[in-house]
Amino acid sequence: MLIAMQDVMKLSGVSFGTSGARGLVTAMTDRVCYVYARSFIKYCEASYKCEQTIAIAGDLRPSTGRILQALVQAANDAGWKTIYCGRIPSPAIALYGLDKHLPTIMVTGSHIPADRNGIKFNHPDGEISKKDEQGIVSQQVEVDESLFDAAGMLKNAPALPAVEAEAEETYCKRYPDFFGSDALHGLTIGVYQHSAVGRDIVVRVLESLGATVKPFGRSETFVPVDTEAIRKEDEELAREFSHKDYVDAIFSTDGDSDRPLLADDAGMWLRGDVLGILAAQALGIKRIATPVSCNTSLEKSGSFEKICRTRIGSPYVIAGMESLVVTNTADLPSGEFPAVAGYEANGGFLLQTNLTRPFADGSCRTLRALPTRDALLPMIAVMVRVHDERMCVVDLLRKLPKRFTVSDRLKEFPTELSKAKLAEIREQKLGEKLFGALTAKPSKFVKRGEDPANNKPFEGKIVSLNEVDGYRMEFDSGDIVHLRPSGNAPEFRCYVETESKDRSAELLAECLKIMEGWRK
């Protein structure tokens, strides 16, 4: 039977978000995942010159194994060979695909709860774009309905092939080969492992860089660690661990280990967009693409020659990075290509161009581009700088302009409702009415209500509005409030930025109270 991908999406509710397709596990039946995989394979056959082989991997969610088996069935029925790379980080399978010029699929729901999962696609040249998504969605594929039972599950699911270890090995060697085997010698780093798929790989890589590693917090039950909305229990756990056992920093990642969490020696987690700035500085990046929601210390730092602000989601950051790449050195005073990278508020770091690193013996090593989210590179880069300059993470933070971004989200908030509310605010120009007073009123943390430049009271007026992604309001006080429906789950996100950490937390709490009232 000929099945349209669009029809499967509508009936199941499993659709593309900011990065890949995601949905409830109950909706992601074997049949739904099978049709997604067949549509992706058919699209690759028509759009990319590659051998009929696909590589797959997955995270540690309970539902991931079943979905991987559905992908194998889809590849078999398409006449393709499947290489199973095991349970490894998303950037590891992406790197393998780039090296081999193969399409790859990662089964992961990233940071969202275990009752959901997802499928992330990479074509032979890298992560799929929004244009590629439309190409996949437009496919029609032949489906033998006798393969599935009434619930859409495979009657005889194929066994997974033996694990091909090359993808993991290549990823693990990537960083010691570039930074050197003693790059972190003398540093002690804790690793909060929880249920991250890369939990053992992180330990292995840090040890290969010369660090002393202290793992903790391993869990055999899936833990939905969201690097943009860190759970209070994870904050407390990191602080307690750093107080009991000395460390220079703590590393962790989300479920598929493409988004980092770095804590200082006191166990305080850094915001992903702050980590992105520090990593870019440490790596000598000159041009940066990052979403509109990220901390404005990026511009205020003066460290970068060109910055591109994008919509939220790695496909948009990748497009932004591509626009920053220089192909003709004739227009460059130095005659050298500027290094280009990108990062997201979740901390995921994308490397668009190759990097070089000189060594004392006169040699020079190259780190190949990896234009997909990576958790390890930004954390390692920052700690290598800490090591080389004999400082601590806090010293690097003190050098940045004082801007503090915090974010959180309302869970189980229907996407249709959040979009409708934003449309109402936009059409009726309600931003100042709803949030202006919050930015103008006095705070117990910061003396407010007066602009020292002209001695005029703050009036809660919007001085800048950005609708690239959601609704981002900058007020005359300098406070920023950004509202946006999540692209991956039924959640309504709020991002706040002010000149004080405590003030940002206070303003975020007040904004969320207002948003909570919109459920009614």
Coordinates of C-alpha atoms in Angstrom, one line a residue:
M1 CA 0.0 0.0 0.0
L2 CA 1.3 3.5 -0.9
I3 CA 1.4 5.7 2.2
A4 CA 1.9 9.4 2.4
M5 CA 4.3 10.7 5.1
Q6 CA 2.1 13.7 5.6
D7 CA -0.9 11.5 6.4
V8 CA 1.1 9.5 9.0
M9 CA 2.2 12.7 10.7
K10 CA -1.4 14.1 10.9
L11 CA -2.9 10.9 12.2
S12 CA -0.1 10.1 14.7
G13 CA 0.7 13.7 15.9
V14 CA 4.4 12.8 15.5
S15 CA 5.9 15.8 13.7
F16 CA 9.1 17.7 13.1
G17 CA 10.1 20.2 15.8
T18 CA 13.2 22.3 16.2
S19 CA 15.5 19.3 15.7
G20 CA 14.0 16.1 14.3
A21 CA 10.7 14.4 14.8
R22 CA 9.3 13.8 18.3
G23 CA 6.2 12.6 19.9
L24 CA 4.7 10.4 22.6
V25 CA 6.0 6.9 22.8
T26 CA 2.4 5.6 22.4
A27 CA 2.1 7.6 19.2
M28 CA 5.5 6.6 17.9
T29 CA 4.4 3.1 16.9
D30 CA 6.7 0.8 14.9
R31 CA 4.6 1.7 11.8
V32 CA 5.0 5.4 12.3
C33 CA 8.8 5.1 12.8
Y34 CA 9.0 2.7 9.8
V35 CA 7.3 5.2 7.5
Y36 CA 9.6 8.1 8.7
A37 CA 12.7 5.9 8.0
R38 CA 11.4 4.8 4.6
S39 CA 10.6 8.4 3.7
F40 CA 14.0 9.6 4.8
I41 CA 15.8 6.8 2.8
K42 CA 13.7 7.6 -0.3
Y43 CA 14.5 11.3 0.0
C44 CA 18.3 10.5 0.4
E45 CA 18.2 8.3 -2.7
A46 CA 16.7 11.1 -4.8
S47 CA 18.8 14.0 -3.3
Y48 CA 22.2 12.7 -2.4
K49 CA 24.8 10.5 -4.0
C50 CA 25.5 7.8 -1.4
E51 CA 25.8 4.1 -1.2
Q52 CA 22.6 2.3 0.0
T53 CA 23.8 2.1 3.6
I54 CA 22.5 3.8 6.7
A55 CA 24.0 4.1 10.2
I56 CA 21.8 4.2 13.3
A57 CA 22.3 4.7 17.0
G58 CA 20.2 5.6 20.0
D59 CA 20.0 6.9 23.6
L60 CA 19.1 5.0 26.8
R61 CA 15.4 5.5 26.9
P62 CA 13.3 2.3 27.4
S63 CA 11.5 2.8 24.0
T64 CA 14.7 3.4 22.0
G65 CA 15.5 -0.3 21.3
R66 CA 12.1 -1.0 19.8
I67 CA 12.3 2.1 17.5
L68 CA 15.8 1.1 16.4
Q69 CA 14.4 -2.3 15.3
A70 CA 11.7 -0.6 13.3
L71 CA 14.4 1.4 11.5
V72 CA 16.3 -1.8 10.6
Q73 CA 13.1 -3.3 9.2
A74 CA 12.6 -0.1 7.1
A75 CA 16.1 -0.2 5.8
N76 CA 15.8 -3.9 5.0
D77 CA 12.6 -3.4 3.0
A78 CA 14.2 -0.5 1.1
G79 CA 17.1 -2.8 0.1
W80 CA 19.6 -0.9 2.3
K81 CA 22.3 -2.2 4.6
T82 CA 22.1 -1.0 8.3
I83 CA 25.2 -0.3 10.4
Y84 CA 24.3 -0.3 14.1
C85 CA 26.6 2.0 16.1
G86 CA 25.1 1.2 19.5
R87 CA 24.1 3.6 22.2
I88 CA 26.3 6.6 21.6
P89 CA 26.0 10.4 21.6
S90 CA 24.2 12.2 18.8
P91 CA 27.4 14.0 17.7
A92 CA 29.3 10.7 17.5
I93 CA 26.8 9.1 15.0
A94 CA 26.8 12.4 13.0
L95 CA 30.6 12.5 12.8
Y96 CA 30.6 8.9 11.6
G97 CA 28.1 9.7 8.9
L98 CA 30.2 12.7 7.7
D99 CA 33.4 10.6 7.7
K100 CA 31.7 7.7 5.7
H101 CA 29.4 10.0 3.6
L102 CA 26.4 8.1 4.9
P103 CA 23.0 9.1 6.1
T104 CA 22.5 8.5 9.8
I105 CA 19.6 8.3 12.2
M106 CA 19.7 8.9 16.0
V107 CA 16.8 7.7 18.1
T108 CA 16.5 10.1 20.9
G109 CA 14.1 12.4 22.7
S110 CA 17.0 14.4 24.0
H111 CA 16.0 16.1 27.3
I112 CA 12.2 15.4 27.2
P113 CA 10.6 12.9 29.6
A114 CA 10.8 9.1 28.9
D115 CA 7.1 9.0 27.8
R116 CA 8.3 10.7 24.7
N117 CA 11.0 9.9 22.1
G118 CA 12.3 11.2 18.8
I119 CA 14.2 10.5 15.6
K120 CA 17.0 12.8 14.4
F121 CA 18.1 12.6 10.8
N122 CA 21.5 13.5 9.2
H123 CA 22.0 13.3 5.4
P124 CA 25.5 12.4 4.1
D125 CA 26.7 16.0 4.3
G126 CA 25.4 16.8 7.8
E127 CA 22.3 17.6 9.8
I128 CA 19.1 18.0 7.7
S129 CA 17.8 21.5 7.0
K130 CA 14.2 22.7 7.1
K131 CA 14.2 22.3 3.3
D132 CA 15.3 18.6 3.8
E133 CA 12.4 18.2 6.3
Q134 CA 9.9 19.3 3.7
G135 CA 11.5 16.9 1.2
I136 CA 11.0 14.0 3.7
V137 CA 7.5 15.0 4.5
S138 CA 6.5 15.1 0.8
Q139 CA 7.4 11.4 0.3
Q140 CA 5.1 8.5 -0.4
V141 CA 6.3 5.0 0.4
E142 CA 5.2 1.4 -0.1
V143 CA 4.2 -0.2 3.2
D144 CA 3.4 -3.9 3.6
E145 CA 0.6 -3.6 6.2
S146 CA 0.9 -7.3 7.1
L147 CA 4.1 -6.5 8.9
F148 CA 2.2 -4.8 11.7
D149 CA -0.5 -5.7 14.2
A150 CA -3.6 -3.7 14.9
A151 CA -1.6 -1.5 17.3
G152 CA 0.9 -0.6 14.6
M153 CA 3.7 -2.8 16.1
L154 CA 5.9 -5.2 14.2
K155 CA 4.7 -8.8 14.4
N156 CA 8.3 -10.0 14.0
A157 CA 10.8 -7.3 14.7
P158 CA 14.3 -7.9 13.4
A159 CA 17.3 -8.3 15.7
L160 CA 19.7 -5.4 15.8
P161 CA 22.9 -6.0 14.0
A162 CA 26.2 -6.4 15.9
V163 CA 27.5 -3.1 17.2
E164 CA 30.0 -1.3 14.9
A165 CA 32.4 0.3 17.4
E166 CA 34.2 2.6 15.0
A167 CA 31.8 5.5 15.5
E168 CA 32.4 5.6 19.3
E169 CA 36.2 5.1 18.9
T170 CA 36.5 8.0 16.3
Y171 CA 34.6 10.3 18.6
C172 CA 36.6 9.4 21.7
K173 CA 39.9 10.1 19.9
R174 CA 38.7 13.4 18.4
Y175 CA 39.6 15.6 21.4
P176 CA 42.9 14.1 22.7
D177 CA 44.1 14.0 19.1
F178 CA 43.5 17.8 18.9
F179 CA 44.2 19.1 22.4
G180 CA 46.9 16.6 23.5
S181 CA 47.0 13.9 26.1
D182 CA 48.1 16.2 28.9
A183 CA 45.7 19.1 28.1
L184 CA 43.9 18.7 31.4
H185 CA 46.7 17.2 33.4
G186 CA 46.4 18.2 37.1
L187 CA 42.7 19.0 36.9
T188 CA 40.0 17.0 38.8
I189 CA 36.7 16.9 37.1
G190 CA 33.4 15.4 38.4
V191 CA 31.1 13.8 35.9
Y192 CA 27.3 13.7 36.7
Q193 CA 26.4 10.7 34.7
H194 CA 22.7 10.1 35.4
S195 CA 21.2 8.3 32.3
A196 CA 23.1 10.2 29.6
V197 CA 24.0 8.0 26.7
G198 CA 27.6 9.4 26.7
R199 CA 28.1 9.1 30.5
D200 CA 31.0 6.6 30.1
I201 CA 32.4 8.3 27.0
V202 CA 32.7 11.6 28.8
V203 CA 34.8 9.9 31.6
R204 CA 36.9 8.1 29.0
V205 CA 37.6 11.3 27.0
L206 CA 38.5 13.3 30.1
E207 CA 40.9 10.6 31.3
S208 CA 42.5 10.6 27.8
L209 CA 43.2 14.3 28.2
G210 CA 45.0 13.7 31.5
A211 CA 42.3 14.7 34.0
T212 CA 41.5 12.9 37.2
V213 CA 37.8 12.0 36.9
K214 CA 35.2 11.4 39.6
P215 CA 31.9 10.0 38.3
F216 CA 28.7 10.3 40.4
G217 CA 24.9 10.2 40.1
R218 CA 24.6 7.2 37.7
S219 CA 21.0 6.2 37.1
E220 CA 19.5 3.1 35.4
T221 CA 16.2 4.9 35.2
F222 CA 15.9 7.6 32.6
V223 CA 16.4 11.2 33.9
P224 CA 15.1 14.0 31.8
V225 CA 17.9 16.5 32.2
D226 CA 17.1 19.8 30.4
T227 CA 20.2 22.0 30.1
E228 CA 18.0 25.0 29.6
A229 CA 15.8 24.4 32.6
I230 CA 18.0 22.7 35.2
R231 CA 16.1 20.8 37.9
K232 CA 16.5 21.9 41.5
E233 CA 17.6 18.4 42.5
D234 CA 20.4 18.6 39.9
E235 CA 21.5 22.0 41.3
E236 CA 21.5 20.6 44.8
L237 CA 23.3 17.4 43.8
A238 CA 26.2 19.3 42.1
R239 CA 26.6 21.7 45.0
E240 CA 26.6 18.8 47.5
F241 CA 29.2 16.8 45.4
S242 CA 31.5 19.8 45.1
H243 CA 31.4 20.5 48.8
K244 CA 32.1 16.9 49.7
D245 CA 34.8 16.2 47.1
Y246 CA 37.2 18.8 45.6
V247 CA 36.8 19.3 41.8
D248 CA 37.8 22.0 39.4
A249 CA 34.6 21.6 37.5
I250 CA 31.7 19.2 36.9
F251 CA 30.7 17.9 33.4
S252 CA 27.3 16.5 32.4
T253 CA 25.1 16.3 29.4
D254 CA 21.5 15.8 28.4
G255 CA 20.1 12.4 27.4
D256 CA 21.7 12.1 24.0
S257 CA 24.9 13.9 25.1
D258 CA 24.8 16.7 22.5
R259 CA 24.0 19.5 25.0
P260 CA 26.5 20.2 27.8
L261 CA 26.2 21.1 31.5
L262 CA 29.4 22.6 33.0
A263 CA 29.6 23.6 36.7
D264 CA 32.3 25.5 38.4
D265 CA 34.3 24.3 41.4
A266 CA 31.4 25.3 43.7
G267 CA 28.9 23.1 41.8
M268 CA 27.1 26.1 40.2
W269 CA 25.9 25.2 36.7
L270 CA 26.7 27.6 33.9
R271 CA 24.0 28.8 31.5
G272 CA 24.5 27.1 28.1
D273 CA 24.6 30.5 26.3
V274 CA 27.3 31.7 28.7
L275 CA 29.3 28.5 28.2
G276 CA 29.0 29.1 24.4
I277 CA 30.7 32.5 24.7
L278 CA 33.5 31.2 26.9
A279 CA 34.1 28.2 24.5
A280 CA 34.1 30.5 21.4
Q281 CA 36.7 32.8 23.1
A282 CA 38.8 29.8 24.2
L283 CA 38.8 28.4 20.6
G284 CA 39.6 31.7 18.9
I285 CA 36.3 31.7 17.0
K286 CA 35.8 35.0 15.1
R287 CA 32.2 34.6 13.7
I288 CA 29.3 33.3 15.7
A289 CA 25.7 32.2 14.9
T290 CA 23.3 31.9 17.8
P291 CA 19.6 32.1 18.5
V292 CA 17.9 35.3 19.4
S293 CA 17.2 34.0 22.9
C294 CA 20.9 33.8 23.9
N295 CA 22.7 36.2 26.3
T296 CA 23.6 39.6 24.9
S297 CA 27.0 39.4 26.6
L298 CA 28.0 38.0 23.3
E299 CA 27.8 41.4 21.6
K300 CA 28.9 43.3 24.6
S301 CA 32.1 41.3 25.1
G302 CA 33.5 42.7 21.8
S303 CA 35.3 39.3 21.2
F304 CA 33.8 38.6 17.8
E305 CA 34.0 40.3 14.4
K306 CA 30.6 39.2 13.2
I307 CA 27.4 37.8 14.9
C308 CA 24.3 36.3 13.3
R309 CA 21.2 36.0 15.4
T310 CA 18.8 33.2 14.3
R311 CA 15.6 31.4 15.1
I312 CA 15.8 28.7 17.8
G313 CA 16.8 25.3 16.6
S314 CA 20.0 23.8 15.2
P315 CA 18.9 23.9 11.5
Y316 CA 18.6 27.7 11.8
V317 CA 21.9 28.0 13.6
I318 CA 23.5 25.9 10.8
A319 CA 22.1 28.2 8.2
G320 CA 23.4 31.2 10.1
M321 CA 26.9 29.7 10.3
E322 CA 26.9 29.0 6.6
S323 CA 26.1 32.6 5.9
L324 CA 29.2 33.6 8.0
V325 CA 31.7 31.5 6.1
V326 CA 34.2 33.4 4.0
T327 CA 35.2 31.7 0.8
N328 CA 37.4 34.4 -0.7
T329 CA 40.4 35.7 1.3
A330 CA 40.8 38.6 -1.1
D331 CA 38.5 40.7 1.1
L332 CA 40.3 39.8 4.3
P333 CA 43.1 42.0 5.6
S334 CA 44.9 39.1 7.2
G335 CA 44.3 36.8 4.3
E336 CA 43.2 34.1 6.8
F337 CA 39.8 32.5 6.9
P338 CA 38.0 33.4 10.1
A339 CA 36.8 30.5 12.3
V340 CA 33.1 30.1 12.3
A341 CA 31.0 28.3 15.0
G342 CA 27.5 28.4 16.6
Y343 CA 25.9 27.6 19.8
E344 CA 22.5 27.4 21.4
A345 CA 20.9 28.4 24.7
N346 CA 21.1 24.7 25.6
G347 CA 24.9 24.9 25.3
G348 CA 25.2 22.7 22.2
F349 CA 28.2 23.9 20.2
L350 CA 28.5 23.6 16.5
L351 CA 31.8 23.9 14.6
Q352 CA 31.4 25.0 11.0
T353 CA 35.0 25.3 10.0
N354 CA 38.2 23.4 10.8
L355 CA 40.3 24.7 13.7
T356 CA 44.1 24.5 14.1
R357 CA 46.1 24.4 17.4
P358 CA 49.9 25.0 17.5
F359 CA 52.1 23.1 19.9
A360 CA 55.5 24.0 21.5
D361 CA 57.3 21.5 19.3
G362 CA 56.3 23.5 16.2
S363 CA 53.6 21.0 15.1
C364 CA 50.0 22.0 14.4
R365 CA 46.9 19.9 14.8
T366 CA 43.6 20.2 13.2
L367 CA 40.1 19.7 14.6
R368 CA 37.7 18.9 11.7
A369 CA 34.4 20.8 11.5
L370 CA 31.4 19.1 13.1
P371 CA 28.3 21.3 12.3
T372 CA 26.0 19.6 14.7
R373 CA 25.4 20.0 18.4
D374 CA 28.3 18.7 20.5
A375 CA 28.4 18.7 24.3
L376 CA 32.1 17.8 24.8
L377 CA 33.9 20.5 22.8
P378 CA 32.7 23.6 24.6
M379 CA 33.3 22.1 28.1
I380 CA 36.8 20.8 27.2
A381 CA 37.8 24.0 25.4
V382 CA 36.9 26.1 28.5
M383 CA 38.8 23.7 30.9
V384 CA 41.9 23.7 28.6
R385 CA 42.0 27.4 28.9
V386 CA 41.5 27.1 32.7
H387 CA 44.5 24.7 32.7
D388 CA 46.7 26.7 30.4
E389 CA 46.1 30.1 32.1
R390 CA 46.1 28.7 35.6
M391 CA 42.8 30.1 36.6
C392 CA 39.4 28.8 37.5
V393 CA 36.0 28.9 35.7
V394 CA 34.8 31.8 37.9
D395 CA 37.7 33.9 36.7
L396 CA 36.5 33.5 33.1
L397 CA 32.9 34.4 34.1
R398 CA 34.1 37.6 35.8
K399 CA 35.6 38.8 32.6
L400 CA 32.2 38.8 30.8
P401 CA 29.8 41.7 30.8
K402 CA 27.3 41.5 33.6
R403 CA 24.2 40.1 31.9
F404 CA 22.3 37.2 33.3
T405 CA 19.8 35.0 31.4
V406 CA 17.5 32.5 33.0
S407 CA 14.7 30.5 31.5
D408 CA 12.0 28.1 32.5
R409 CA 8.8 26.6 31.0
L410 CA 5.3 25.7 31.8
K411 CA 4.8 22.0 31.1
E412 CA 1.8 20.5 29.6
F413 CA 0.8 23.8 28.0
P414 CA -0.8 23.1 24.6
T415 CA 1.1 24.5 21.7
E416 CA -2.1 25.8 20.1
L417 CA -2.9 27.8 23.2
S418 CA 0.6 29.3 23.5
K419 CA 0.6 30.3 19.8
A420 CA -2.9 31.8 20.2
K421 CA -1.7 33.8 23.3
L422 CA 1.3 35.2 21.4
A423 CA -0.9 36.2 18.5
E424 CA -3.2 38.1 20.9
I425 CA -0.2 39.9 22.5
R426 CA 1.2 40.8 19.1
E427 CA -2.0 41.9 17.5
Q428 CA -3.2 43.9 20.5
K429 CA 0.3 45.2 21.5
L430 CA -0.1 43.9 25.1
G431 CA 3.6 43.5 25.9
E432 CA 3.9 46.7 27.9
K433 CA 0.6 46.2 29.6
L434 CA 1.4 42.7 30.7
F435 CA 5.1 43.0 31.5
G436 CA 6.2 46.7 31.5
A437 CA 5.3 47.3 35.2
L438 CA 7.5 44.3 36.2
T439 CA 10.5 45.8 34.5
A440 CA 9.9 49.3 36.0
K441 CA 9.0 48.5 39.6
P442 CA 11.6 48.5 42.4
S443 CA 13.3 45.2 43.2
K444 CA 14.5 43.9 46.5
F445 CA 17.7 42.8 44.7
V446 CA 18.5 45.9 42.6
K447 CA 17.9 49.6 43.0
R448 CA 15.5 50.3 40.1
G449 CA 13.2 52.9 38.7
E450 CA 15.9 55.5 37.7
D451 CA 18.2 55.6 34.7
P452 CA 21.5 56.9 35.8
A453 CA 22.3 58.2 32.3
N454 CA 19.5 60.8 32.2
N455 CA 17.9 60.6 35.6
K456 CA 14.5 59.7 34.1
P457 CA 12.4 57.0 35.7
F458 CA 12.0 53.7 33.9
E459 CA 8.5 53.5 32.5
G460 CA 8.4 49.9 31.4
K461 CA 8.4 50.9 27.8
I462 CA 9.4 48.5 25.0
V463 CA 12.5 50.0 23.2
S464 CA 13.2 46.9 21.0
L465 CA 11.0 44.1 19.7
N466 CA 12.2 41.0 18.0
E467 CA 9.8 38.5 16.5
V468 CA 12.4 36.3 14.7
D469 CA 11.2 33.4 17.0
G470 CA 8.5 34.0 19.5
Y471 CA 8.1 37.5 21.1
R472 CA 11.2 39.1 22.6
M473 CA 10.7 42.5 24.3
E474 CA 13.6 44.7 25.5
F475 CA 12.4 47.4 27.9
D476 CA 13.8 50.8 28.7
S477 CA 15.3 49.4 31.9
G478 CA 17.5 47.0 29.9
D479 CA 15.4 44.0 31.0
I480 CA 14.5 41.4 28.3
V481 CA 11.5 39.2 28.4
H482 CA 11.2 36.6 25.6
L483 CA 8.1 34.3 25.2
R484 CA 8.2 31.3 22.9
P485 CA 6.2 28.0 22.4
S486 CA 8.6 25.0 22.5
G487 CA 9.1 23.3 19.1
N488 CA 9.6 19.9 20.7
A489 CA 7.0 19.5 23.4
P490 CA 3.7 21.0 24.7
E491 CA 5.6 23.6 26.8
F492 CA 5.6 27.4 26.9
R493 CA 9.0 28.8 27.5
C494 CA 10.0 32.1 29.0
Y495 CA 13.5 33.6 28.8
V496 CA 14.6 36.6 30.9
E497 CA 17.8 38.7 30.9
T498 CA 18.8 41.5 33.3
E499 CA 22.0 42.9 34.8
S500 CA 21.7 40.8 38.0
K501 CA 21.3 37.0 38.6
D502 CA 18.9 37.5 41.5
R503 CA 16.9 40.1 39.5
S504 CA 16.6 37.8 36.6
A505 CA 15.3 35.0 38.8
E506 CA 12.8 37.4 40.4
L507 CA 11.5 38.7 37.0
L508 CA 11.3 35.2 35.6
A509 CA 9.1 34.0 38.5
E510 CA 6.8 37.0 38.1
C511 CA 6.5 36.4 34.3
L512 CA 5.7 32.7 34.9
K513 CA 2.9 33.7 37.3
I514 CA 1.3 35.8 34.6
M515 CA 1.7 33.0 32.0
E516 CA 0.2 30.4 34.3
G517 CA -3.0 32.5 34.3
W518 CA -3.3 31.9 30.6
R519 CA -4.2 28.3 31.0
K520 CA -7.7 29.3 32.0

